[in-house]
GROMACS .gro file of C-alpha atoms in nm:
model
  512
    1MET     CA    1   0.062  -0.569  -0.964
    2LYS     CA    2   0.206  -0.893  -0.784
    3ILE     CA    3   0.508  -0.923  -0.588
    4PHE     CA    4   0.717  -1.206  -0.631
    5SER     CA    5   0.962  -1.276  -0.326
    6ARG     CA    6   1.309  -1.280  -0.460
    7ASP     CA    7   1.357  -1.649  -0.533
    8GLN     CA    8   1.033  -1.666  -0.741
    9ILE     CA    9   1.208  -1.317  -0.948
   10TYR     CA   10   1.509  -1.496  -1.005
   11ASN     CA   11   1.314  -1.791  -1.084
   12ALA     CA   12   1.108  -1.577  -1.359
   13ASP     CA   13   1.463  -1.379  -1.503
   14ARG     CA   14   1.606  -1.786  -1.570
   15LEU     CA   15   1.204  -1.876  -1.736
   16THR     CA   16   1.215  -1.595  -1.940
   17ILE     CA   17   1.632  -1.646  -2.022
   18GLU     CA   18   1.556  -2.016  -2.152
   19ARG     CA   19   1.183  -1.920  -2.276
   20GLN     CA   20   1.285  -1.598  -2.476
   21GLY     CA   21   1.683  -1.771  -2.578
   22LEU     CA   22   1.864  -1.434  -2.481
   23ALA     CA   23   2.259  -1.439  -2.508
   24ALA     CA   24   2.395  -1.399  -2.141
   25GLY     CA   25   2.350  -1.063  -2.044
   26GLU     CA   26   2.050  -0.902  -2.252
   27LEU     CA   27   1.783  -0.912  -1.977
   28MET     CA   28   2.082  -0.674  -1.797
   29GLU     CA   29   2.067  -0.480  -2.051
   30ARG     CA   30   1.699  -0.512  -2.056
   31ALA     CA   31   1.683  -0.311  -1.743
   32ALA     CA   32   2.028  -0.043  -1.780
   33GLU     CA   33   1.738   0.024  -2.093
   34ALA     CA   34   1.493   0.058  -1.936
   35SER     CA   35   1.649   0.254  -1.657
   36PHE     CA   36   1.850   0.487  -1.918
   37ASN     CA   37   1.469   0.562  -2.045
   38TYR     CA   38   1.337   0.691  -1.718
   39ILE     CA   39   1.586   0.891  -1.625
   40HIS     CA   40   1.644   1.012  -2.015
   41SER     CA   41   1.313   1.084  -2.048
   42ARG     CA   42   1.442   1.419  -1.735
   43LEU     CA   43   1.684   1.522  -1.760
   44GLN     CA   44   1.679   1.541  -2.202
   45GLY     CA   45   2.077   1.596  -2.232
   46SER     CA   46   2.093   1.886  -1.951
   47PRO     CA   47   2.506   1.881  -1.833
   48THR     CA   48   2.351   1.689  -1.477
   49PRO     CA   49   2.676   1.553  -1.373
   50ILE     CA   50   2.564   1.238  -1.329
   51VAL     CA   51   2.830   0.974  -1.069
   52VAL     CA   52   2.717   0.580  -1.072
   53LEU     CA   53   2.813   0.352  -0.770
   54ALA     CA   54   2.902   0.041  -0.874
   55GLY     CA   55   2.867  -0.258  -0.689
   56THR     CA   56   3.038  -0.601  -0.800
   57GLY     CA   57   2.773  -0.835  -0.863
   58ASN     CA   58   2.437  -0.820  -1.075
   59ASN     CA   59   2.336  -0.504  -0.976
   60GLY     CA   60   2.699  -0.338  -1.008
   61GLY     CA   61   2.654  -0.445  -1.355
   62ASP     CA   62   2.329  -0.300  -1.408
   63GLY     CA   63   2.472   0.036  -1.282
   64LEU     CA   64   2.728   0.000  -1.541
   65ALA     CA   65   2.567  -0.050  -1.833
   66LEU     CA   66   2.352   0.207  -1.778
   67ALA     CA   67   2.644   0.393  -1.741
   68ARG     CA   68   2.768   0.357  -2.107
   69HIS     CA   69   2.384   0.410  -2.191
   70LEU     CA   70   2.434   0.765  -2.016
   71MET     CA   71   2.781   0.849  -2.182
   72GLU     CA   72   2.693   0.725  -2.515
   73HIS     CA   73   2.457   1.007  -2.538
   74GLY     CA   74   2.667   1.239  -2.417
   75TYR     CA   75   2.640   1.337  -2.004
   76HIS     CA   76   2.901   1.370  -1.804
   77VAL     CA   77   2.923   0.984  -1.560
   78GLU     CA   78   3.181   0.921  -1.327
   79VAL     CA   79   3.133   0.604  -1.270
   80TYR     CA   80   3.225   0.405  -0.946
   81MET     CA   81   3.314   0.039  -0.880
   82VAL     CA   82   3.250  -0.038  -0.471
   83GLN     CA   83   3.511  -0.352  -0.355
   84VAL     CA   84   3.206  -0.461  -0.178
   85ARG     CA   85   3.402  -0.890  -0.303
   86LYS     CA   86   3.638  -0.985  -0.420
   87GLU     CA   87   3.446  -1.198  -0.646
   88ARG     CA   88   3.352  -0.994  -0.970
   89SER     CA   89   2.948  -1.136  -1.163
   90PRO     CA   90   3.052  -1.232  -1.487
   91GLU     CA   91   2.746  -0.997  -1.634
   92PHE     CA   92   2.935  -0.774  -1.372
   93LEU     CA   93   3.311  -0.839  -1.591
   94GLN     CA   94   3.162  -0.839  -1.932
   95ASN     CA   95   2.957  -0.455  -1.841
   96LEU     CA   96   3.290  -0.354  -1.719
   97GLU     CA   97   3.452  -0.483  -2.007
   98ARG     CA   98   3.194  -0.253  -2.208
   99LEU     CA   99   3.310   0.076  -2.075
  100ARG     CA  100   3.649  -0.012  -2.096
  101GLU     CA  101   3.602  -0.056  -2.532
  102ARG     CA  102   3.500   0.369  -2.451
  103LYS     CA  103   3.742   0.388  -2.271
  104CYS     CA  104   3.571   0.463  -1.923
  105TRP     CA  105   3.818   0.309  -1.663
  106PRO     CA  106   3.609   0.302  -1.343
  107GLU     CA  107   3.748   0.359  -1.051
  108LEU     CA  108   3.806   0.164  -0.759
  109LEU     CA  109   3.600   0.273  -0.387
  110GLU     CA  110   3.787   0.039  -0.098
  111GLU     CA  111   3.793   0.198   0.263
  112LYS     CA  112   4.013   0.296   0.300
  113GLY     CA  113   4.050   0.528  -0.013
  114PRO     CA  114   3.904   0.908  -0.044
  115ARG     CA  115   3.520   0.922  -0.124
  116PRO     CA  116   3.341   1.122  -0.495
  117GLU     CA  117   3.261   1.444  -0.444
  118LEU     CA  118   2.871   1.425  -0.441
  119GLY     CA  119   2.734   1.805  -0.435
  120GLN     CA  120   2.314   1.930  -0.476
  121GLN     CA  121   2.357   1.913  -0.825
  122HIS     CA  122   2.470   1.556  -0.894
  123ILE     CA  123   2.248   1.270  -0.983
  124VAL     CA  124   2.341   0.960  -0.807
  125VAL     CA  125   2.308   0.677  -0.926
  126ASP     CA  126   2.271   0.364  -0.661
  127ALA     CA  127   2.369   0.028  -0.792
  128ILE     CA  128   2.539  -0.124  -0.499
  129PHE     CA  129   2.321  -0.393  -0.390
  130GLY     CA  130   2.061  -0.586  -0.556
  131ILE     CA  131   1.816  -0.798  -0.413
  132GLY     CA  132   2.045  -1.006  -0.373
  133LEU     CA  133   2.202  -0.924  -0.043
  134ASN     CA  134   2.121  -1.146   0.264
  135ARG     CA  135   2.381  -1.021   0.507
  136VAL     CA  136   2.460  -0.626   0.682
  137PRO     CA  137   2.720  -0.509   0.456
  138ASP     CA  138   3.050  -0.452   0.609
  139PRO     CA  139   3.004  -0.122   0.837
  140TRP     CA  140   3.228   0.071   0.573
  141ILE     CA  141   2.935   0.002   0.306
  142LEU     CA  142   2.694   0.179   0.618
  143GLU     CA  143   2.985   0.422   0.634
  144LEU     CA  144   2.963   0.470   0.263
  145PHE     CA  145   2.566   0.441   0.296
  146GLN     CA  146   2.588   0.688   0.545
  147TYR     CA  147   2.801   0.922   0.336
  148ILE     CA  148   2.516   0.911   0.040
  149ASN     CA  149   2.186   0.995   0.255
  150ALA     CA  150   2.393   1.317   0.466
  151ALA     CA  151   2.440   1.399   0.086
  152PRO     CA  152   2.221   1.666  -0.070
  153SER     CA  153   2.318   1.573  -0.372
  154PHE     CA  154   1.911   1.361  -0.537
  155VAL     CA  155   1.939   1.019  -0.574
  156VAL     CA  156   1.846   0.680  -0.798
  157SER     CA  157   1.800   0.358  -0.708
  158LEU     CA  158   1.848   0.025  -0.940
  159ASP     CA  159   1.618  -0.183  -0.833
  160ILE     CA  160   1.656  -0.173  -0.543
  161ALA     CA  161   1.787   0.123  -0.209
  162SER     CA  162   2.161  -0.083  -0.118
  163GLY     CA  163   2.099  -0.242   0.242
  164LEU     CA  164   1.758  -0.313   0.240
  165PHE     CA  165   1.674  -0.648   0.290
  166LEU     CA  166   1.351  -0.799   0.057
  167ASP     CA  167   1.242  -1.044   0.239
  168ARG     CA  168   1.316  -0.971   0.618
  169HIS     CA  169   1.399  -0.616   0.848
  170THR     CA  170   1.641  -0.338   0.778
  171GLU     CA  171   1.832  -0.177   1.044
  172PRO     CA  172   1.787   0.225   1.016
  173GLY     CA  173   2.043   0.359   0.890
  174GLN     CA  174   2.115  -0.028   0.714
  175SER     CA  175   2.064   0.129   0.402
  176VAL     CA  176   2.053   0.451   0.114
  177GLU     CA  177   1.799   0.616   0.124
  178ALA     CA  178   1.683   0.678  -0.230
  179GLU     CA  179   1.473   0.936  -0.359
  180VAL     CA  180   1.375   0.727  -0.660
  181VAL     CA  181   1.427   0.365  -0.680
  182LEU     CA  182   1.382   0.234  -1.069
  183SER     CA  183   1.215  -0.150  -0.982
  184PHE     CA  184   1.201  -0.356  -1.246
  185GLN     CA  185   0.960  -0.527  -1.380
  186PHE     CA  186   0.749  -0.549  -0.997
  187PRO     CA  187   0.749  -0.304  -0.644
  188LYS     CA  188   0.896  -0.495  -0.382
  189LEU     CA  189   0.776  -0.544  -0.038
  190PRO     CA  190   1.003  -0.322   0.152
  191PHE     CA  191   0.836  -0.063  -0.037
  192PHE     CA  192   0.554  -0.062   0.157
  193LEU     CA  193   0.664  -0.137   0.543
  194PRO     CA  194   0.685   0.137   0.767
  195GLU     CA  195   1.047   0.094   0.860
  196THR     CA  196   1.153   0.004   0.550
  197GLY     CA  197   0.978   0.215   0.292
  198SER     CA  198   1.170   0.533   0.501
  199SER     CA  199   1.427   0.432   0.233
  200VAL     CA  200   1.285   0.480  -0.070
  201HIS     CA  201   1.024   0.790  -0.054
  202GLY     CA  202   0.943   0.722  -0.522
  203TRP     CA  203   0.991   0.463  -0.663
  204GLU     CA  204   0.883   0.337  -1.122
  205VAL     CA  205   0.774   0.024  -1.209
  206LEU     CA  206   1.025  -0.008  -1.537
  207ASP     CA  207   0.896  -0.402  -1.783
  208ILE     CA  208   1.206  -0.533  -1.862
  209GLY     CA  209   1.010  -0.738  -2.085
  210LEU     CA  210   0.999  -1.045  -1.819
  211ASP     CA  211   0.785  -1.334  -2.032
  212PRO     CA  212   0.402  -1.303  -1.959
  213ALA     CA  213   0.293  -1.671  -1.950
  214VAL     CA  214   0.577  -1.653  -1.661
  215LEU     CA  215   0.390  -1.402  -1.448
  216ALA     CA  216   0.064  -1.504  -1.499
  217GLU     CA  217   0.127  -1.900  -1.412
  218THR     CA  218   0.351  -1.738  -1.093
  219PRO     CA  219   0.132  -1.754  -0.758
  220ALA     CA  220   0.182  -1.421  -0.572
  221GLU     CA  221   0.148  -1.393  -0.172
  222PHE     CA  222   0.138  -0.972  -0.207
  223HIS     CA  223  -0.003  -0.762  -0.493
  224TRP     CA  224  -0.066  -0.400  -0.482
  225ILE     CA  225  -0.379  -0.256  -0.620
  226TYR     CA  226  -0.503   0.077  -0.816
  227GLY     CA  227  -0.797   0.150  -0.954
  228ASP     CA  228  -0.781  -0.077  -1.325
  229LEU     CA  229  -0.757  -0.359  -1.175
  230LEU     CA  230  -1.086  -0.288  -0.881
  231LYS     CA  231  -1.282  -0.202  -1.244
  232PRO     CA  232  -1.390  -0.501  -1.251
  233ALA     CA  233  -1.590  -0.560  -0.929
  234TYR     CA  234  -1.770  -0.275  -0.947
  235ARG     CA  235  -2.201  -0.329  -0.933
  236GLY     CA  236  -2.322  -0.050  -1.095
  237ARG     CA  237  -2.772   0.024  -1.064
  238GLY     CA  238  -2.996  -0.062  -1.329
  239ARG     CA  239  -3.199   0.217  -1.512
  240PHE     CA  240  -3.537   0.090  -1.321
  241ALA     CA  241  -3.303   0.058  -0.939
  242HIS     CA  242  -3.524   0.214  -0.635
  243LYS     CA  243  -3.325   0.188  -0.306
  244GLY     CA  244  -3.497  -0.148  -0.161
  245GLN     CA  245  -3.311  -0.310  -0.450
  246MET     CA  246  -2.937  -0.103  -0.372
  247GLY     CA  247  -2.929  -0.257  -0.005
  248HIS     CA  248  -2.979  -0.127   0.337
  249ALA     CA  249  -2.657  -0.107   0.643
  250ALA     CA  250  -2.713  -0.070   1.018
  251VAL     CA  251  -2.436   0.161   1.161
  252LEU     CA  252  -2.397   0.088   1.596
  253GLY     CA  253  -2.194   0.289   1.767
  254GLY     CA  254  -2.139   0.632   1.948
  255SER     CA  255  -2.139   0.766   2.313
  256THR     CA  256  -2.183   1.077   2.457
  257GLY     CA  257  -1.924   1.324   2.326
  258LYS     CA  258  -1.859   1.052   1.974
  259ILE     CA  259  -2.208   1.130   1.780
  260GLY     CA  260  -2.012   1.241   1.562
  261ALA     CA  261  -1.869   0.846   1.441
  262VAL     CA  262  -2.176   0.707   1.336
  263ARG     CA  263  -2.314   1.033   1.215
  264LEU     CA  264  -1.993   1.027   0.965
  265ALA     CA  265  -2.008   0.563   0.941
  266ALA     CA  266  -2.336   0.699   0.855
  267GLU     CA  267  -2.299   0.911   0.556
  268ALA     CA  268  -2.051   0.736   0.404
  269VAL     CA  269  -2.297   0.485   0.386
  270LEU     CA  270  -2.465   0.647   0.226
  271THR     CA  271  -2.212   0.875  -0.054
  272ALA     CA  272  -2.065   0.525  -0.081
  273GLY     CA  273  -2.474   0.449  -0.337
  274ALA     CA  274  -2.650   0.166  -0.007
  275GLY     CA  275  -3.020   0.307  -0.045
  276LYS     CA  276  -3.019   0.343   0.327
  277VAL     CA  277  -2.905   0.326   0.606
  278THR     CA  278  -3.041   0.282   0.984
  279ALA     CA  279  -2.853   0.425   1.300
  280ARG     CA  280  -2.870   0.309   1.623
  281THR     CA  281  -2.707   0.433   1.908
  282PRO     CA  282  -2.778   0.613   2.309
  283ARG     CA  283  -3.065   0.856   2.350
  284SER     CA  284  -2.783   1.157   2.335
  285GLY     CA  285  -2.716   1.077   2.010
  286LEU     CA  286  -3.052   1.137   1.835
  287VAL     CA  287  -3.080   1.533   1.755
  288PRO     CA  288  -2.720   1.478   1.610
  289LEU     CA  289  -2.800   1.266   1.407
  290GLN     CA  290  -3.123   1.353   1.281
  291VAL     CA  291  -3.060   1.684   1.269
  292GLY     CA  292  -2.734   1.689   1.145
  293LEU     CA  293  -2.829   1.363   0.880
  294PRO     CA  294  -3.200   1.351   0.801
  295GLU     CA  295  -3.131   1.084   0.545
  296ALA     CA  296  -3.058   0.852   0.830
  297MET     CA  297  -3.348   0.700   0.981
  298VAL     CA  298  -3.263   0.675   1.351
  299GLU     CA  299  -3.346   0.369   1.697
  300VAL     CA  300  -3.255   0.488   2.048
  301ASP     CA  301  -3.085   0.280   2.234
  302LYS     CA  302  -3.227   0.286   2.645
  303GLY     CA  303  -2.906   0.404   2.756
  304LYS     CA  304  -2.871   0.742   2.740
  305ASP     CA  305  -2.463   0.788   2.748
  306ALA     CA  306  -2.388   0.389   2.584
  307LEU     CA  307  -2.492   0.149   2.381
  308GLU     CA  308  -2.682  -0.108   2.628
  309SER     CA  309  -2.827  -0.338   2.344
  310PHE     CA  310  -2.720  -0.344   1.937
  311ALA     CA  311  -3.108  -0.537   1.875
  312LEU     CA  312  -3.261  -0.378   1.604
  313SER     CA  313  -3.599  -0.371   1.465
  314VAL     CA  314  -3.490  -0.369   1.093
  315LYS     CA  315  -3.308  -0.662   0.956
  316PRO     CA  316  -2.952  -0.455   0.730
  317GLN     CA  317  -2.774  -0.586   0.457
  318VAL     CA  318  -2.462  -0.569   0.675
  319VAL     CA  319  -2.391  -0.409   1.072
  320ALA     CA  320  -2.091  -0.198   1.062
  321LEU     CA  321  -2.001  -0.119   1.395
  322GLY     CA  322  -1.808   0.013   1.726
  323MET     CA  323  -1.729   0.423   1.618
  324GLY     CA  324  -1.744   0.632   1.870
  325MET     CA  325  -1.853   0.331   2.090
  326GLY     CA  326  -1.697   0.335   2.390
  327THR     CA  327  -1.625   0.043   2.651
  328ALA     CA  328  -1.877  -0.001   2.886
  329ALA     CA  329  -1.962  -0.286   3.059
  330ALA     CA  330  -2.348  -0.242   2.975
  331THR     CA  331  -2.213  -0.207   2.590
  332VAL     CA  332  -1.983  -0.489   2.627
  333GLN     CA  333  -2.266  -0.741   2.761
  334ALA     CA  334  -2.461  -0.560   2.397
  335PHE     CA  335  -2.181  -0.668   2.194
  336THR     CA  336  -2.154  -1.001   2.312
  337THR     CA  337  -2.524  -1.050   2.346
  338PHE     CA  338  -2.553  -0.992   1.989
  339LEU     CA  339  -2.259  -1.240   1.865
  340GLU     CA  340  -2.386  -1.544   2.094
  341GLU     CA  341  -2.639  -1.469   1.851
  342LYS     CA  342  -2.482  -1.478   1.559
  343PRO     CA  343  -2.573  -1.275   1.366
  344GLN     CA  344  -2.632  -1.381   0.958
  345MET     CA  345  -2.584  -1.090   0.791
  346PRO     CA  346  -2.143  -0.932   0.723
  347LEU     CA  347  -2.047  -0.752   0.988
  348VAL     CA  348  -1.798  -0.470   0.914
  349ILE     CA  349  -1.588  -0.388   1.253
  350ASP     CA  350  -1.346  -0.144   1.315
  351ALA     CA  351  -1.264   0.122   1.691
  352ASP     CA  352  -1.343   0.090   1.981
  353GLY     CA  353  -1.534  -0.295   1.882
  354LEU     CA  354  -1.182  -0.376   1.800
  355ASN     CA  355  -1.050  -0.266   2.105
  356ILE     CA  356  -1.375  -0.496   2.260
  357LEU     CA  357  -1.303  -0.813   2.124
  358GLY     CA  358  -0.868  -0.831   2.179
  359GLN     CA  359  -0.988  -0.767   2.506
  360ASN     CA  360  -1.244  -1.061   2.562
  361ARG     CA  361  -1.091  -1.271   2.323
  362GLU     CA  362  -1.394  -1.597   2.286
  363LEU     CA  363  -1.518  -1.337   2.062
  364LEU     CA  364  -1.368  -1.400   1.772
  365ASP     CA  365  -1.462  -1.732   1.736
  366LEU     CA  366  -1.795  -1.613   1.741
  367LEU     CA  367  -1.754  -1.343   1.464
  368PRO     CA  368  -1.925  -1.490   1.135
  369PRO     CA  369  -1.661  -1.559   0.831
  370SER     CA  370  -1.584  -1.262   0.627
  371THR     CA  371  -1.649  -1.014   0.856
  372VAL     CA  372  -1.386  -0.741   0.795
  373LEU     CA  373  -1.124  -0.595   1.089
  374LEU     CA  374  -1.057  -0.254   1.009
  375PRO     CA  375  -0.832  -0.146   1.248
  376HIS     CA  376  -0.446   0.052   1.283
  377PRO     CA  377  -0.177  -0.023   1.457
  378GLY     CA  378  -0.228   0.003   1.791
  379GLU     CA  379  -0.568  -0.141   1.746
  380LEU     CA  380  -0.377  -0.502   1.541
  381LYS     CA  381  -0.171  -0.415   1.868
  382ILE     CA  382  -0.497  -0.593   2.053
  383LEU     CA  383  -0.537  -0.820   1.796
  384ILE     CA  384  -0.183  -1.013   1.696
  385GLY     CA  385  -0.015  -0.910   1.926
  386GLU     CA  386   0.251  -0.745   1.971
  387TRP     CA  387   0.584  -0.749   1.717
  388THR     CA  388   0.903  -0.727   1.665
  389ASP     CA  389   0.945  -0.553   1.303
  390ASP     CA  390   0.694  -0.579   0.975
  391PHE     CA  391   0.847  -0.835   0.847
  392ASP     CA  392   0.712  -1.018   1.213
  393LYS     CA  393   0.419  -0.773   1.220
  394LEU     CA  394   0.254  -0.914   0.838
  395GLU     CA  395   0.392  -1.350   1.000
  396LYS     CA  396   0.108  -1.299   1.265
  397ALA     CA  397  -0.128  -1.056   1.110
  398ARG     CA  398  -0.137  -1.383   0.863
  399ALA     CA  399  -0.132  -1.618   1.136
  400PHE     CA  400  -0.513  -1.429   1.283
  401VAL     CA  401  -0.664  -1.361   0.925
  402LYS     CA  402  -0.613  -1.757   0.960
  403GLN     CA  403  -0.720  -1.821   1.254
  404TYR     CA  404  -1.082  -1.614   1.225
  405ASP     CA  405  -1.090  -1.687   0.895
  406CYS     CA  406  -1.173  -1.253   0.847
  407VAL     CA  407  -1.080  -1.016   0.633
  408LEU     CA  408  -0.820  -0.730   0.815
  409VAL     CA  409  -0.753  -0.451   0.680
  410ILE     CA  410  -0.418  -0.296   0.772
  411LYS     CA  411  -0.459   0.107   0.770
  412GLY     CA  412  -0.183   0.278   0.715
  413ALA     CA  413   0.010   0.513   0.478
  414HIS     CA  414  -0.056   0.132   0.206
  415THR     CA  415  -0.324   0.023   0.350
  416LEU     CA  416  -0.278  -0.342   0.342
  417THR     CA  417  -0.573  -0.602   0.322
  418LEU     CA  418  -0.525  -0.943   0.433
  419TYR     CA  419  -0.788  -1.261   0.364
  420ARG     CA  420  -0.675  -1.655   0.344
  421GLU     CA  421  -0.364  -1.718   0.212
  422LEU     CA  422  -0.315  -1.349   0.003
  423GLY     CA  423  -0.272  -0.970   0.113
  424TYR     CA  424  -0.307  -0.616  -0.117
  425PHE     CA  425  -0.140  -0.298  -0.020
  426ASN     CA  426  -0.346  -0.048  -0.115
  427SER     CA  427  -0.207   0.264  -0.365
  428SER     CA  428  -0.452   0.515  -0.290
  429GLY     CA  429  -0.407   0.815   0.007
  430ASN     CA  430  -0.174   1.068   0.177
  431PRO     CA  431  -0.057   1.150   0.501
  432GLY     CA  432  -0.370   1.434   0.506
  433MET     CA  433  -0.616   1.191   0.553
  434ALA     CA  434  -0.421   1.071   0.932
  435THR     CA  435  -0.714   1.327   1.121
  436ALA     CA  436  -1.013   1.197   1.351
  437GLY     CA  437  -1.278   1.003   1.233
  438SER     CA  438  -1.115   0.923   0.893
  439GLY     CA  439  -1.162   0.534   1.045
  440ASP     CA  440  -1.484   0.580   0.959
  441VAL     CA  441  -1.576   0.677   0.700
  442LEU     CA  442  -1.400   0.432   0.568
  443ALA     CA  443  -1.593   0.180   0.765
  444GLY     CA  444  -1.927   0.328   0.645
  445ILE     CA  445  -1.859   0.319   0.292
  446VAL     CA  446  -1.685  -0.109   0.328
  447ALA     CA  447  -2.043  -0.148   0.454
  448GLY     CA  448  -2.231   0.067   0.208
  449LEU     CA  449  -2.114  -0.170  -0.077
  450ILE     CA  450  -2.133  -0.453   0.115
  451ALA     CA  451  -2.579  -0.380   0.146
  452GLN     CA  452  -2.472  -0.281  -0.232
  453GLY     CA  453  -2.375  -0.731  -0.283
  454TYR     CA  454  -2.002  -0.656  -0.298
  455SER     CA  455  -1.791  -0.963  -0.159
  456PRO     CA  456  -1.685  -0.832   0.179
  457LEU     CA  457  -1.342  -0.839   0.040
  458ASP     CA  458  -1.484  -0.721  -0.266
  459ALA     CA  459  -1.617  -0.413  -0.105
  460ALA     CA  460  -1.290  -0.334   0.139
  461LEU     CA  461  -1.081  -0.334  -0.163
  462VAL     CA  462  -1.248  -0.136  -0.315
  463GLY     CA  463  -1.382   0.056  -0.050
  464VAL     CA  464  -0.996   0.088   0.035
  465PHE     CA  465  -0.856   0.239  -0.271
  466LEU     CA  466  -1.213   0.488  -0.324
  467HIS     CA  467  -1.107   0.656   0.044
  468GLY     CA  468  -0.755   0.710  -0.113
  469LEU     CA  469  -0.842   0.870  -0.353
  470SER     CA  470  -1.088   1.087  -0.208
  471GLY     CA  471  -0.820   1.170   0.044
  472ASP     CA  472  -0.618   1.246  -0.244
  473LEU     CA  473  -0.881   1.475  -0.499
  474ALA     CA  474  -0.946   1.591  -0.230
  475VAL     CA  475  -0.613   1.717  -0.085
  476ARG     CA  476  -0.538   1.926  -0.432
  477ASP     CA  477  -0.794   2.187  -0.286
  478MET     CA  478  -0.696   2.214   0.082
  479GLY     CA  479  -0.349   2.026   0.128
  480TYR     CA  480  -0.291   1.804   0.368
  481GLU     CA  481  -0.287   2.071   0.738
  482ALA     CA  482  -0.715   2.120   0.624
  483LEU     CA  483  -0.845   1.820   0.571
  484ARG     CA  484  -1.055   1.735   0.784
  485ALA     CA  485  -1.307   1.249   0.781
  486SER     CA  486  -1.654   1.456   0.650
  487HIS     CA  487  -1.464   1.621   0.294
  488LEU     CA  488  -1.329   1.238   0.241
  489ILE     CA  489  -1.763   1.210   0.268
  490GLN     CA  490  -1.813   1.483   0.016
  491TYR     CA  491  -1.570   1.388  -0.266
  492LEU     CA  492  -1.646   1.072  -0.311
  493GLY     CA  493  -1.921   1.111  -0.565
  494VAL     CA  494  -1.579   1.258  -0.725
  495ALA     CA  495  -1.436   0.916  -0.665
  496PHE     CA  496  -1.636   0.714  -0.817
  497ARG     CA  497  -1.620   0.871  -1.151
  498GLN     CA  498  -1.252   0.914  -1.201
  499TRP     CA  499  -1.220   0.546  -1.117
  500LEU     CA  500  -1.477   0.433  -1.420
  501GLN     CA  501  -1.371   0.692  -1.618
  502PRO     CA  502  -1.233   0.540  -1.950
  503PRO     CA  503  -0.871   0.570  -1.991
  504ALA     CA  504  -0.788   0.837  -2.250
  505PRO     CA  505  -0.738   0.807  -2.649
  506ALA     CA  506  -0.399   0.745  -2.686
  507GLU     CA  507  -0.215   0.979  -2.913
  508GLY     CA  508  -0.335   1.004  -3.322
  509GLN     CA  509  -0.662   0.773  -3.149
  510GLN     CA  510  -1.004   0.932  -3.286
  511GLU     CA  511  -1.290   0.915  -2.902
  512GLY     CA  512  -1.632   0.746  -3.059
   0.00000   0.00000   0.00000
């Protein structure tokens, strides 16, 4: 699903109105109807008091139109006009008049006036500011935001949480914190970034009927990725397939005390479907790997505690490296020699492999095209440097990807995969996956997919999604706290099955 910029949203609105011949305010009416349907389907006419806080622009017009629909269906609604500015948009005035025709006279909420009662029994509809906000609100508005955030009410924001800028950083405390945002037609970029996403506890995309041709022909820099979008990338296996056709991956890493990282990655390679895996570790890793993962082939380095050579006796389709590897001088030299010899297979680099690249930046120029890098936030700083905020981080990460022609997978709550000009936010996963070894499993999954013939980008996107889905399935059985990295491997097969199963037939539709 595309994530549009503010200008792209405005353009899509304008072209939809032109191509569909819509009257003024009709698109706003669609947004209000979609919002009403969402709320009504959950409240089912319950006597829950609803407080609508409407600004004086188009987002406020959405709020007034929603209030009218709620009143027409018997809900108890209090409407407040937040005097954010003296000017009022035509659509706002149109919906204000329609409310007044129904004998509803919204109360004006000004800097010096009293604040509405917001109790635990209330639902608050936040329609103060929309995506057009381009400056920090006045201090009294910020105080109003804090009043809303401190209340025990359930807050529903229309399109975006008021105070959030769409395309740039918002300082903490300068926005409404919404339990759910009803986002019109598209998710919004701030939802996916740690600093701004904390203001959005949940969100739903509501279809408001923007012209499909406009949506299809408008390119987007960022996308939200979910399972159905990834299904065309799936590479099945034929009836007569054998292990030699399913790919061979090598895993290079480990050091004394950290051999488990290699074991996790190698097991994930096989569980993701690769035919064979070879692990190369220091001598201290031989027994743990041979006993713990009998399906793996193991090559032992001459170094007892750390890798001193990356030379392999096999020719794999992909090499994953860095997991638990350490940064000993001999290991750094081995990594350098490996890259100087221009490896011809794709690489998947994680953990200490990233640390070595960041500390020896000349090695970045030696990476094969489309190398997959899997940093967590700390490792990302080593690669791209410090950033001032999440939007600055995006710009620096995109510049890094362009310079080094790599697939950059920034791990997090909504793992972001960057390749060339595009970014893809993942839809699966949960906080229980914030545990040791989770990244090693991801590296193994991605390598296992590349071994089977997936492109590095497809392997990253599918691998990240399945990794998160495995975590979602596992957490149902054991909760966040007990989830361990090995559980992600355990549930990976179930994740594949759930991802690939056909959609359930619609009500009244026969199967077969």
